[in-house]
PDB file of C-alpha atoms in Angstrom:
ATOM      1  CA  MET A   1     -13.531  -7.707 -16.862  1.00  0.00           C
ATOM      2  CA  PRO A   2     -11.154 -10.714 -16.799  1.00  0.00           C
ATOM      3  CA  HIS A   3     -12.237 -13.715 -18.781  1.00  0.00           C
ATOM      4  CA  GLU A   4     -14.186 -16.554 -17.270  1.00  0.00           C
ATOM      5  CA  SER A   5     -12.186 -19.360 -15.722  1.00  0.00           C
ATOM      6  CA  SER A   6     -11.513 -22.346 -17.940  1.00  0.00           C
ATOM      7  CA  GLN A   7     -12.746 -24.683 -15.210  1.00  0.00           C
ATOM      8  CA  SER A   8     -15.743 -26.843 -16.140  1.00  0.00           C
ATOM      9  CA  ARG A   9     -17.629 -25.430 -13.170  1.00  0.00           C
ATOM     10  CA  PRO A  10     -17.167 -22.463 -10.845  1.00  0.00           C
ATOM     11  CA  HIS A  11     -15.046 -22.814  -7.723  1.00  0.00           C
ATOM     12  CA  ARG A  12     -17.260 -24.379  -5.057  1.00  0.00           C
ATOM     13  CA  VAL A  13     -17.483 -22.586  -1.683  1.00  0.00           C
ATOM     14  CA  VAL A  14     -19.220 -24.362   1.198  1.00  0.00           C
ATOM     15  CA  VAL A  15     -19.909 -22.750   4.579  1.00  0.00           C
ATOM     16  CA  VAL A  16     -20.362 -25.003   7.605  1.00  0.00           C
ATOM     17  CA  VAL A  17     -22.834 -23.552  10.121  1.00  0.00           C
ATOM     18  CA  ASP A  18     -22.900 -25.058  13.608  1.00  0.00           C
ATOM     19  CA  GLU A  19     -24.769 -24.339  16.808  1.00  0.00           C
ATOM     20  CA  ASN A  20     -24.251 -20.753  18.081  1.00  0.00           C
ATOM     21  CA  SER A  21     -22.559 -19.618  14.847  1.00  0.00           C
ATOM     22  CA  ASN A  22     -22.319 -15.878  14.235  1.00  0.00           C
ATOM     23  CA  PRO A  23     -24.872 -14.542  11.725  1.00  0.00           C
ATOM     24  CA  PHE A  24     -22.660 -11.628  10.656  1.00  0.00           C
ATOM     25  CA  GLU A  25     -19.813 -13.722   9.248  1.00  0.00           C
ATOM     26  CA  LEU A  26     -22.361 -16.038   7.633  1.00  0.00           C
ATOM     27  CA  GLY A  27     -23.853 -12.976   5.944  1.00  0.00           C
ATOM     28  CA  CYS A  28     -20.401 -11.827   4.797  1.00  0.00           C
ATOM     29  CA  ALA A  29     -19.718 -15.184   3.158  1.00  0.00           C
ATOM     30  CA  THR A  30     -23.124 -15.167   1.472  1.00  0.00           C
ATOM     31  CA  GLU A  31     -22.664 -11.611   0.168  1.00  0.00           C
ATOM     32  CA  VAL A  32     -19.190 -12.209  -1.235  1.00  0.00           C
ATOM     33  CA  PHE A  33     -19.463 -15.757  -2.580  1.00  0.00           C
ATOM     34  CA  GLY A  34     -23.154 -16.563  -2.858  1.00  0.00           C
ATOM     35  CA  LEU A  35     -24.813 -13.744  -4.798  1.00  0.00           C
ATOM     36  CA  HIS A  36     -25.242 -13.637  -8.558  1.00  0.00           C
ATOM     37  CA  ARG A  37     -23.222 -10.838 -10.206  1.00  0.00           C
ATOM     38  CA  PRO A  38     -24.868 -10.137 -13.592  1.00  0.00           C
ATOM     39  CA  GLU A  39     -22.555  -7.183 -14.215  1.00  0.00           C
ATOM     40  CA  ILE A  40     -19.573  -9.562 -14.301  1.00  0.00           C
ATOM     41  CA  GLY A  41     -21.140 -11.832 -16.894  1.00  0.00           C
ATOM     42  CA  TYR A  42     -20.323 -15.254 -15.499  1.00  0.00           C
ATOM     43  CA  PRO A  43     -20.718 -17.067 -12.165  1.00  0.00           C
ATOM     44  CA  LEU A  44     -17.787 -16.538  -9.821  1.00  0.00           C
ATOM     45  CA  TYR A  45     -18.591 -19.303  -7.349  1.00  0.00           C
ATOM     46  CA  GLU A  46     -20.885 -22.191  -6.639  1.00  0.00           C
ATOM     47  CA  PHE A  47     -22.084 -21.613  -3.083  1.00  0.00           C
ATOM     48  CA  GLU A  48     -23.792 -23.765  -0.453  1.00  0.00           C
ATOM     49  CA  LEU A  49     -24.523 -23.750   3.273  1.00  0.00           C
ATOM     50  CA  CYS A  50     -24.429 -26.949   5.288  1.00  0.00           C
ATOM     51  CA  SER A  51     -24.903 -27.989   8.888  1.00  0.00           C
ATOM     52  CA  PRO A  52     -24.514 -31.162  10.955  1.00  0.00           C
ATOM     53  CA  GLU A  53     -28.128 -30.792  12.163  1.00  0.00           C
ATOM     54  CA  PRO A  54     -31.446 -30.201  10.312  1.00  0.00           C
ATOM     55  CA  GLY A  55     -32.052 -27.137  12.494  1.00  0.00           C
ATOM     56  CA  THR A  56     -29.203 -24.967  13.765  1.00  0.00           C
ATOM     57  CA  LEU A  57     -29.764 -22.455  16.558  1.00  0.00           C
ATOM     58  CA  MET A  58     -27.694 -19.397  15.727  1.00  0.00           C
ATOM     59  CA  ARG A  59     -25.852 -17.142  18.177  1.00  0.00           C
ATOM     60  CA  ASP A  60     -27.759 -16.289  21.353  1.00  0.00           C
ATOM     61  CA  GLY A  61     -30.865 -17.962  19.939  1.00  0.00           C
ATOM     62  CA  PHE A  62     -31.500 -15.120  17.467  1.00  0.00           C
ATOM     63  CA  PHE A  63     -33.021 -17.549  14.968  1.00  0.00           C
ATOM     64  CA  THR A  64     -32.898 -21.163  13.816  1.00  0.00           C
ATOM     65  CA  LEU A  65     -31.385 -21.952  10.437  1.00  0.00           C
ATOM     66  CA  THR A  66     -33.183 -24.725   8.553  1.00  0.00           C
ATOM     67  CA  GLY A  67     -33.413 -26.004   5.010  1.00  0.00           C
ATOM     68  CA  VAL A  68     -29.672 -26.227   4.318  1.00  0.00           C
ATOM     69  CA  ALA A  69     -27.655 -29.228   3.178  1.00  0.00           C
ATOM     70  CA  GLY A  70     -26.202 -31.798   5.506  1.00  0.00           C
ATOM     71  CA  LEU A  71     -22.541 -31.957   6.434  1.00  0.00           C
ATOM     72  CA  GLU A  72     -21.870 -34.215   3.446  1.00  0.00           C
ATOM     73  CA  ALA A  73     -21.878 -31.079   1.254  1.00  0.00           C
ATOM     74  CA  ALA A  74     -18.490 -30.218   2.755  1.00  0.00           C
ATOM     75  CA  GLU A  75     -16.966 -33.259   1.064  1.00  0.00           C
ATOM     76  CA  THR A  76     -17.035 -31.580  -2.369  1.00  0.00           C
ATOM     77  CA  ALA A  77     -15.941 -28.087  -1.366  1.00  0.00           C
ATOM     78  CA  ASP A  78     -13.022 -26.416  -3.130  1.00  0.00           C
ATOM     79  CA  THR A  79     -13.085 -23.838  -0.320  1.00  0.00           C
ATOM     80  CA  LEU A  80     -14.504 -24.746   3.074  1.00  0.00           C
ATOM     81  CA  ILE A  81     -15.427 -21.933   5.472  1.00  0.00           C
ATOM     82  CA  VAL A  82     -15.523 -23.330   9.001  1.00  0.00           C
ATOM     83  CA  PRO A  83     -17.874 -22.382  11.863  1.00  0.00           C
ATOM     84  CA  ASN A  84     -17.094 -19.374  14.038  1.00  0.00           C
ATOM     85  CA  ARG A  85     -18.780 -18.892  17.412  1.00  0.00           C
ATOM     86  CA  PRO A  86     -18.417 -16.629  20.449  1.00  0.00           C
ATOM     87  CA  ASP A  87     -18.185 -19.583  22.856  1.00  0.00           C
ATOM     88  CA  THR A  88     -14.588 -20.363  21.975  1.00  0.00           C
ATOM     89  CA  ASP A  89     -14.072 -22.595  25.032  1.00  0.00           C
ATOM     90  CA  VAL A  90     -16.799 -25.041  23.957  1.00  0.00           C
ATOM     91  CA  PRO A  91     -15.354 -27.937  21.909  1.00  0.00           C
ATOM     92  CA  ARG A  92     -16.495 -28.203  18.310  1.00  0.00           C
ATOM     93  CA  ARG A  93     -18.508 -31.207  17.189  1.00  0.00           C
ATOM     94  CA  PRO A  94     -16.295 -34.190  16.281  1.00  0.00           C
ATOM     95  CA  ALA A  95     -18.175 -34.557  12.988  1.00  0.00           C
ATOM     96  CA  VAL A  96     -17.343 -30.959  12.035  1.00  0.00           C
ATOM     97  CA  LEU A  97     -13.676 -31.345  12.975  1.00  0.00           C
ATOM     98  CA  ALA A  98     -13.486 -34.583  10.994  1.00  0.00           C
ATOM     99  CA  ALA A  99     -14.970 -32.838   7.938  1.00  0.00           C
ATOM    100  CA  VAL A 100     -12.343 -30.099   8.239  1.00  0.00           C
ATOM    101  CA  ARG A 101      -9.538 -32.662   8.414  1.00  0.00           C
ATOM    102  CA  ARG A 102     -10.840 -34.541   5.379  1.00  0.00           C
ATOM    103  CA  ALA A 103     -11.140 -31.328   3.385  1.00  0.00           C
ATOM    104  CA  HIS A 104      -7.589 -30.376   4.281  1.00  0.00           C
ATOM    105  CA  ALA A 105      -6.279 -33.832   3.409  1.00  0.00           C
ATOM    106  CA  ARG A 106      -7.754 -33.720  -0.094  1.00  0.00           C
ATOM    107  CA  GLY A 107      -6.354 -30.242  -0.774  1.00  0.00           C
ATOM    108  CA  ALA A 108      -9.371 -27.984  -0.233  1.00  0.00           C
ATOM    109  CA  ARG A 109      -8.778 -24.387   0.785  1.00  0.00           C
ATOM    110  CA  LEU A 110      -9.800 -23.683   4.397  1.00  0.00           C
ATOM    111  CA  VAL A 111     -11.086 -20.340   5.677  1.00  0.00           C
ATOM    112  CA  GLY A 112     -11.768 -19.265   9.244  1.00  0.00           C
ATOM    113  CA  PHE A 113     -13.539 -15.977   9.944  1.00  0.00           C
ATOM    114  CA  CYS A 114     -13.009 -14.470  13.425  1.00  0.00           C
ATOM    115  CA  SER A 115     -13.175 -17.323  15.976  1.00  0.00           C
ATOM    116  CA  GLY A 116     -13.151 -19.809  13.100  1.00  0.00           C
ATOM    117  CA  ALA A 117      -9.421 -20.044  13.796  1.00  0.00           C
ATOM    118  CA  PHE A 118     -10.350 -22.015  16.926  1.00  0.00           C
ATOM    119  CA  THR A 119     -12.186 -24.564  14.766  1.00  0.00           C
ATOM    120  CA  LEU A 120      -9.176 -24.946  12.467  1.00  0.00           C
ATOM    121  CA  ALA A 121      -6.760 -25.209  15.392  1.00  0.00           C
ATOM    122  CA  GLU A 122      -8.941 -27.739  17.190  1.00  0.00           C
ATOM    123  CA  ALA A 123      -9.010 -29.816  14.004  1.00  0.00           C
ATOM    124  CA  GLY A 124      -5.197 -29.842  14.112  1.00  0.00           C
ATOM    125  CA  VAL A 125      -4.623 -28.288  10.697  1.00  0.00           C
ATOM    126  CA  LEU A 126      -3.017 -25.070  11.988  1.00  0.00           C
ATOM    127  CA  ASP A 127      -0.040 -26.552  13.825  1.00  0.00           C
ATOM    128  CA  GLY A 128       3.091 -24.776  12.638  1.00  0.00           C
ATOM    129  CA  ARG A 129       1.032 -22.453  10.463  1.00  0.00           C
ATOM    130  CA  ARG A 130       0.345 -18.707  10.523  1.00  0.00           C
ATOM    131  CA  ALA A 131      -3.115 -17.524  11.566  1.00  0.00           C
ATOM    132  CA  THR A 132      -5.040 -14.683  13.167  1.00  0.00           C
ATOM    133  CA  ALA A 133      -8.220 -14.267  15.179  1.00  0.00           C
ATOM    134  CA  HIS A 134     -10.092 -11.484  16.948  1.00  0.00           C
ATOM    135  CA  TRP A 135      -7.727  -9.572  19.231  1.00  0.00           C
ATOM    136  CA  GLN A 136      -9.851 -10.202  22.339  1.00  0.00           C
ATOM    137  CA  TRP A 137      -9.177 -13.959  22.090  1.00  0.00           C
ATOM    138  CA  ALA A 138      -5.446 -13.748  21.359  1.00  0.00           C
ATOM    139  CA  ASP A 139      -4.274 -14.765  24.850  1.00  0.00           C
ATOM    140  CA  SER A 140      -6.672 -17.692  25.191  1.00  0.00           C
ATOM    141  CA  PHE A 141      -5.850 -18.882  21.677  1.00  0.00           C
ATOM    142  CA  ARG A 142      -2.098 -18.872  22.362  1.00  0.00           C
ATOM    143  CA  ALA A 143      -2.628 -20.721  25.642  1.00  0.00           C
ATOM    144  CA  ARG A 144      -4.696 -23.476  24.002  1.00  0.00           C
ATOM    145  CA  PHE A 145      -2.794 -23.761  20.720  1.00  0.00           C
ATOM    146  CA  PRO A 146       0.874 -22.890  21.301  1.00  0.00           C
ATOM    147  CA  ALA A 147       1.943 -24.682  18.092  1.00  0.00           C
ATOM    148  CA  VAL A 148       0.073 -22.117  15.954  1.00  0.00           C
ATOM    149  CA  ARG A 149       1.941 -18.969  14.901  1.00  0.00           C
ATOM    150  CA  LEU A 150      -0.737 -16.448  15.850  1.00  0.00           C
ATOM    151  CA  GLU A 151      -0.466 -12.937  14.390  1.00  0.00           C
ATOM    152  CA  ALA A 152      -2.884 -11.119  16.647  1.00  0.00           C
ATOM    153  CA  ASP A 153      -2.685  -7.568  15.305  1.00  0.00           C
ATOM    154  CA  VAL A 154      -3.529  -7.995  11.617  1.00  0.00           C
ATOM    155  CA  LEU A 155      -6.774  -8.035   9.626  1.00  0.00           C
ATOM    156  CA  PHE A 156      -6.212 -11.403   7.975  1.00  0.00           C
ATOM    157  CA  VAL A 157      -3.523 -13.963   7.225  1.00  0.00           C
ATOM    158  CA  ASP A 158      -3.138 -15.715   3.880  1.00  0.00           C
ATOM    159  CA  ASP A 159      -1.063 -18.832   4.515  1.00  0.00           C
ATOM    160  CA  GLY A 160      -1.725 -20.375   1.124  1.00  0.00           C
ATOM    161  CA  ASP A 161      -4.334 -23.087   1.525  1.00  0.00           C
ATOM    162  CA  ILE A 162      -5.454 -21.863   4.974  1.00  0.00           C
ATOM    163  CA  LEU A 163      -6.689 -18.308   5.503  1.00  0.00           C
ATOM    164  CA  THR A 164      -7.970 -16.671   8.679  1.00  0.00           C
ATOM    165  CA  SER A 165      -9.385 -13.246   9.483  1.00  0.00           C
ATOM    166  CA  ALA A 166      -9.916 -11.123  12.557  1.00  0.00           C
ATOM    167  CA  GLY A 167     -13.297 -10.104  13.909  1.00  0.00           C
ATOM    168  CA  SER A 168     -16.464  -9.057  12.096  1.00  0.00           C
ATOM    169  CA  ALA A 169     -15.754  -6.688   9.180  1.00  0.00           C
ATOM    170  CA  ALA A 170     -12.363  -8.296   8.525  1.00  0.00           C
ATOM    171  CA  ALA A 171     -14.367 -11.217   7.094  1.00  0.00           C
ATOM    172  CA  LEU A 172     -15.261  -8.916   4.196  1.00  0.00           C
ATOM    173  CA  ASP A 173     -11.597  -7.956   3.778  1.00  0.00           C
ATOM    174  CA  LEU A 174     -10.586 -11.598   3.571  1.00  0.00           C
ATOM    175  CA  GLY A 175     -13.520 -12.455   1.311  1.00  0.00           C
ATOM    176  CA  LEU A 176     -12.564  -9.737  -1.164  1.00  0.00           C
ATOM    177  CA  HIS A 177      -8.935 -10.841  -0.928  1.00  0.00           C
ATOM    178  CA  LEU A 178     -10.021 -14.315  -2.019  1.00  0.00           C
ATOM    179  CA  VAL A 179     -12.051 -12.900  -4.912  1.00  0.00           C
ATOM    180  CA  ARG A 180      -8.997 -10.883  -5.935  1.00  0.00           C
ATOM    181  CA  ARG A 181      -6.794 -13.964  -5.678  1.00  0.00           C
ATOM    182  CA  ASP A 182      -9.230 -16.107  -7.670  1.00  0.00           C
ATOM    183  CA  HIS A 183     -10.488 -13.629 -10.280  1.00  0.00           C
ATOM    184  CA  GLY A 184      -8.239 -10.566 -10.238  1.00  0.00           C
ATOM    185  CA  ALA A 185      -8.435  -7.003  -8.954  1.00  0.00           C
ATOM    186  CA  GLU A 186     -10.999  -5.791 -11.497  1.00  0.00           C
ATOM    187  CA  VAL A 187     -13.597  -8.357 -10.437  1.00  0.00           C
ATOM    188  CA  ALA A 188     -12.825  -7.779  -6.742  1.00  0.00           C
ATOM    189  CA  ASN A 189     -13.334  -4.045  -7.256  1.00  0.00           C
ATOM    190  CA  SER A 190     -16.684  -4.729  -8.913  1.00  0.00           C
ATOM    191  CA  VAL A 191     -17.801  -6.869  -5.963  1.00  0.00           C
ATOM    192  CA  SER A 192     -16.612  -4.259  -3.469  1.00  0.00           C
ATOM    193  CA  ARG A 193     -18.580  -1.540  -5.258  1.00  0.00           C
ATOM    194  CA  ARG A 194     -21.739  -3.633  -4.891  1.00  0.00           C
ATOM    195  CA  LEU A 195     -20.938  -4.026  -1.208  1.00  0.00           C
ATOM    196  CA  VAL A 196     -20.136  -0.301  -0.849  1.00  0.00           C
ATOM    197  CA  PHE A 197     -17.005  -1.467   0.950  1.00  0.00           C
ATOM    198  CA  ALA A 198     -13.319  -0.606   0.663  1.00  0.00           C
ATOM    199  CA  ALA A 199     -11.904  -2.471  -2.308  1.00  0.00           C
ATOM    200  CA  HIS A 200      -8.626  -3.356  -0.636  1.00  0.00           C
ATOM    201  CA  ARG A 201      -7.314  -3.245   2.893  1.00  0.00           C
ATOM    202  CA  ASP A 202      -4.057  -5.122   3.169  1.00  0.00           C
ATOM    203  CA  GLY A 203      -4.099  -8.096   5.522  1.00  0.00           C
ATOM    204  CA  GLY A 204      -1.190  -6.695   7.480  1.00  0.00           C
ATOM    205  CA  GLN A 205      -3.104  -3.644   8.635  1.00  0.00           C
ATOM    206  CA  ARG A 206      -3.862  -3.411  12.343  1.00  0.00           C
ATOM    207  CA  GLN A 207      -7.137  -4.798  13.683  1.00  0.00           C
ATOM    208  CA  PHE A 208      -7.647  -1.941  16.134  1.00  0.00           C
ATOM    209  CA  VAL A 209      -6.870   1.546  14.865  1.00  0.00           C
ATOM    210  CA  GLU A 210      -6.763   4.101  17.669  1.00  0.00           C
ATOM    211  CA  ARG A 211      -8.604   6.867  15.878  1.00  0.00           C
ATOM    212  CA  PRO A 212     -11.115   8.926  17.872  1.00  0.00           C
ATOM    213  CA  VAL A 213     -14.330  10.098  16.263  1.00  0.00           C
ATOM    214  CA  PRO A 214     -13.690  13.722  15.213  1.00  0.00           C
ATOM    215  CA  ALA A 215     -15.825  16.380  16.860  1.00  0.00           C
ATOM    216  CA  LEU A 216     -14.676  19.031  14.347  1.00  0.00           C
ATOM    217  CA  PRO A 217     -14.460  19.068  10.520  1.00  0.00           C
ATOM    218  CA  ASP A 218     -12.593  16.097   9.044  1.00  0.00           C
ATOM    219  CA  GLU A 219      -8.835  16.445   9.405  1.00  0.00           C
ATOM    220  CA  SER A 220      -8.058  12.856   8.470  1.00  0.00           C
ATOM    221  CA  LEU A 221      -5.643  11.704   5.791  1.00  0.00           C
ATOM    222  CA  ALA A 222      -8.508  10.888   3.390  1.00  0.00           C
ATOM    223  CA  PRO A 223      -7.987  13.987   1.197  1.00  0.00           C
ATOM    224  CA  VAL A 224      -4.259  13.251   0.937  1.00  0.00           C
ATOM    225  CA  LEU A 225      -4.911   9.614   0.046  1.00  0.00           C
ATOM    226  CA  ALA A 226      -7.403  10.627  -2.653  1.00  0.00           C
ATOM    227  CA  TRP A 227      -4.922  13.187  -4.017  1.00  0.00           C
ATOM    228  CA  ALA A 228      -2.171  10.553  -4.212  1.00  0.00           C
ATOM    229  CA  GLN A 229      -4.436   7.949  -5.843  1.00  0.00           C
ATOM    230  CA  GLU A 230      -4.993  10.360  -8.743  1.00  0.00           C
ATOM    231  CA  ARG A 231      -1.216  10.747  -9.244  1.00  0.00           C
ATOM    232  CA  LEU A 232       0.171   7.239  -8.848  1.00  0.00           C
ATOM    233  CA  ASP A 233       2.040   7.506 -12.156  1.00  0.00           C
ATOM    234  CA  GLU A 234       3.983  10.504 -10.850  1.00  0.00           C
ATOM    235  CA  PRO A 235       7.213  10.166  -8.831  1.00  0.00           C
ATOM    236  CA  LEU A 236       5.462  10.673  -5.497  1.00  0.00           C
ATOM    237  CA  THR A 237       7.516  10.358  -2.347  1.00  0.00           C
ATOM    238  CA  VAL A 238       6.712  10.311   1.345  1.00  0.00           C
ATOM    239  CA  ALA A 239       7.962  13.894   1.446  1.00  0.00           C
ATOM    240  CA  ASP A 240       5.390  14.822  -1.231  1.00  0.00           C
ATOM    241  CA  LEU A 241       2.590  13.288   0.844  1.00  0.00           C
ATOM    242  CA  ALA A 242       3.821  15.077   3.947  1.00  0.00           C
ATOM    243  CA  ALA A 243       3.920  18.399   2.099  1.00  0.00           C
ATOM    244  CA  ARG A 244       0.382  17.853   0.806  1.00  0.00           C
ATOM    245  CA  ALA A 245      -0.795  17.114   4.365  1.00  0.00           C
ATOM    246  CA  ALA A 246       1.153  20.151   5.629  1.00  0.00           C
ATOM    247  CA  VAL A 247       3.011  18.082   8.220  1.00  0.00           C
ATOM    248  CA  SER A 248       6.539  16.800   8.669  1.00  0.00           C
ATOM    249  CA  PRO A 249       7.463  13.310   7.348  1.00  0.00           C
ATOM    250  CA  ALA A 250       7.758  12.086  10.938  1.00  0.00           C
ATOM    251  CA  THR A 251       4.263  13.341  11.759  1.00  0.00           C
ATOM    252  CA  LEU A 252       2.934  11.800   8.555  1.00  0.00           C
ATOM    253  CA  HIS A 253       4.356   8.416   9.564  1.00  0.00           C
ATOM    254  CA  ARG A 254       2.672   8.643  12.970  1.00  0.00           C
ATOM    255  CA  ARG A 255      -0.662   9.619  11.432  1.00  0.00           C
ATOM    256  CA  PHE A 256      -0.468   6.827   8.847  1.00  0.00           C
ATOM    257  CA  ARG A 257       0.186   4.301  11.604  1.00  0.00           C
ATOM    258  CA  THR A 258      -2.782   5.610  13.585  1.00  0.00           C
ATOM    259  CA  GLU A 259      -5.308   6.125  10.772  1.00  0.00           C
ATOM    260  CA  VAL A 260      -4.306   3.625   8.080  1.00  0.00           C
ATOM    261  CA  GLY A 261      -2.419   1.014  10.091  1.00  0.00           C
ATOM    262  CA  THR A 262       0.684   0.949   7.884  1.00  0.00           C
ATOM    263  CA  THR A 263       3.474   3.220   6.628  1.00  0.00           C
ATOM    264  CA  PRO A 264       3.125   5.772   3.806  1.00  0.00           C
ATOM    265  CA  LEU A 265       5.552   3.875   1.571  1.00  0.00           C
ATOM    266  CA  VAL A 266       3.825   0.528   2.055  1.00  0.00           C
ATOM    267  CA  TRP A 267       0.449   2.123   1.321  1.00  0.00           C
ATOM    268  CA  LEU A 268       1.736   3.908  -1.786  1.00  0.00           C
ATOM    269  CA  THR A 269       3.357   0.751  -3.151  1.00  0.00           C
ATOM    270  CA  GLY A 270       0.180  -1.241  -2.524  1.00  0.00           C
ATOM    271  CA  GLU A 271      -1.954   1.326  -4.377  1.00  0.00           C
ATOM    272  CA  ARG A 272       0.443   1.293  -7.322  1.00  0.00           C
ATOM    273  CA  LEU A 273       0.456  -2.484  -7.455  1.00  0.00           C
ATOM    274  CA  THR A 274      -3.346  -2.591  -7.406  1.00  0.00           C
ATOM    275  CA  LEU A 275      -3.410  -0.151 -10.332  1.00  0.00           C
ATOM    276  CA  ALA A 276      -0.841  -2.245 -12.209  1.00  0.00           C
ATOM    277  CA  ARG A 277      -2.966  -5.362 -11.773  1.00  0.00           C
ATOM    278  CA  ARG A 278      -6.017  -3.554 -13.120  1.00  0.00           C
ATOM    279  CA  LEU A 279      -4.043  -2.306 -16.141  1.00  0.00           C
ATOM    280  CA  ILE A 280      -2.900  -5.855 -16.935  1.00  0.00           C
ATOM    281  CA  GLU A 281      -6.448  -7.170 -16.549  1.00  0.00           C
ATOM    282  CA  ARG A 282      -7.754  -4.482 -18.908  1.00  0.00           C
ATOM    283  CA  GLY A 283      -5.274  -5.458 -21.621  1.00  0.00           C
ATOM    284  CA  GLU A 284      -2.519  -2.841 -21.291  1.00  0.00           C
ATOM    285  CA  THR A 285       0.222  -3.909 -23.719  1.00  0.00           C
ATOM    286  CA  GLY A 286       3.802  -4.032 -22.526  1.00  0.00           C
ATOM    287  CA  PHE A 287       4.872  -4.457 -18.943  1.00  0.00           C
ATOM    288  CA  ASP A 288       7.178  -1.442 -19.174  1.00  0.00           C
ATOM    289  CA  ALA A 289       4.082   0.668 -19.915  1.00  0.00           C
ATOM    290  CA  VAL A 290       2.181  -0.926 -17.024  1.00  0.00           C
ATOM    291  CA  ALA A 291       5.049  -0.180 -14.645  1.00  0.00           C
ATOM    292  CA  ARG A 292       5.334   3.400 -15.905  1.00  0.00           C
ATOM    293  CA  HIS A 293       1.606   4.180 -15.772  1.00  0.00           C
ATOM    294  CA  SER A 294       1.242   2.711 -12.280  1.00  0.00           C
ATOM    295  CA  GLY A 295       4.295   4.453 -10.869  1.00  0.00           C
ATOM    296  CA  LEU A 296       6.262   1.251 -10.271  1.00  0.00           C
ATOM    297  CA  GLY A 297       9.041   2.435 -12.571  1.00  0.00           C
ATOM    298  CA  THR A 298      10.386  -0.625 -14.348  1.00  0.00           C
ATOM    299  CA  ALA A 299       9.103  -3.988 -15.538  1.00  0.00           C
ATOM    300  CA  ALA A 300      11.642  -5.636 -13.231  1.00  0.00           C
ATOM    301  CA  ASN A 301      10.174  -3.850 -10.206  1.00  0.00           C
ATOM    302  CA  LEU A 302       6.661  -4.779 -11.363  1.00  0.00           C
ATOM    303  CA  ARG A 303       7.692  -8.414 -11.669  1.00  0.00           C
ATOM    304  CA  THR A 304       9.232  -8.500  -8.177  1.00  0.00           C
ATOM    305  CA  LEU A 305       6.273  -6.859  -6.443  1.00  0.00           C
ATOM    306  CA  LEU A 306       3.582  -8.773  -8.359  1.00  0.00           C
ATOM    307  CA  ARG A 307       5.248 -12.100  -7.654  1.00  0.00           C
ATOM    308  CA  ARG A 308       5.537 -11.233  -3.964  1.00  0.00           C
ATOM    309  CA  GLU A 309       1.847 -10.247  -3.799  1.00  0.00           C
ATOM    310  CA  THR A 310       0.240 -12.938  -5.981  1.00  0.00           C
ATOM    311  CA  GLY A 311       2.854 -15.641  -6.557  1.00  0.00           C
ATOM    312  CA  LEU A 312       2.533 -14.989 -10.313  1.00  0.00           C
ATOM    313  CA  THR A 313       4.818 -13.362 -12.863  1.00  0.00           C
ATOM    314  CA  PRO A 314       3.277 -10.575 -14.981  1.00  0.00           C
ATOM    315  CA  GLN A 315       3.014 -12.986 -17.914  1.00  0.00           C
ATOM    316  CA  ALA A 316       1.259 -15.613 -15.805  1.00  0.00           C
ATOM    317  CA  TYR A 317      -1.017 -12.965 -14.283  1.00  0.00           C
ATOM    318  CA  ARG A 318      -2.012 -11.751 -17.760  1.00  0.00           C
ATOM    319  CA  ARG A 319      -2.753 -15.303 -18.928  1.00  0.00           C
ATOM    320  CA  ARG A 320      -4.957 -15.906 -15.898  1.00  0.00           C
ATOM    321  CA  PHE A 321      -6.738 -12.580 -15.514  1.00  0.00           C
ATOM    322  CA  GLY A 322      -6.241 -10.670 -18.760  1.00  0.00           C
ATOM    323  CA  PRO A 323      -8.904 -10.202 -21.426  1.00  0.00           C
ATOM    324  CA  THR A 324      -9.821 -13.181 -23.571  1.00  0.00           C
ATOM    325  CA  PRO A 325      -8.022 -12.995 -26.954  1.00  0.00           C
ATOM    326  CA  PRO A 326     -10.393 -12.302 -29.860  1.00  0.00           C
TER     327      PRO A 326
END
């Protein structure tokens, strides 16, 4: 596992819960950021829920949330997760919007799950920025917030200090992306195993994949993907994947778009980069060896792709996420 952060305390994540908030996304945040992970060996996050009211009626009156901190807890958040609700046309509380603006002004990271993008946009912090939200609200969002660069057909958008995700399960994708960004791929993979959830779905994948439920034995790309993941260090090409799937390259591209939501080459490069990050985190010596063992070819290619994905050079990534020197 990567070494513990040198910070004096763990990164503090605060979730604001407001009237009619969605329990599912609240549960996703709690699972990813709030639970103790003894197998990792150190606390990943300090986690707290807060609300502007002592009792908060959750979506459709399912239950009332009580016993959480007041809205003042948001003032010390390193990451603030804003409320998301199905009633997107109802204005958010001024006190909540003011807390979001203050957090943004002091440099906190802001996260909106699903309709949380409406909270961020209403607070005015998304103007000129990239964001996403659930596909069913794309038209109404664009009509209300034309200054926001909405990307409606992706799982999540990482715009640096403001991150947004599409509906429901995409909250887990974004949560694991944040763990990966904060603590590295090895820790994110450990968390995903506990969740029994896919370790990495790229944010650019489509929200809605038009894949019917098969009535016959599985003929999906899953066997081909598993076969390729075991051979990432080999010079695999799209033609190799097509041959393994017993289809033409053109058919393979169509099936990848339908089932995976991206192209074969983008998927293969992403898998290789994930493996390279894990090798660095585990202490693999020499970036030429990392590039060779992960199928990325050269240290120069590794450097280009890793910097594009994480903003860090291989050396900086090793210093941040590599094993602690003896």
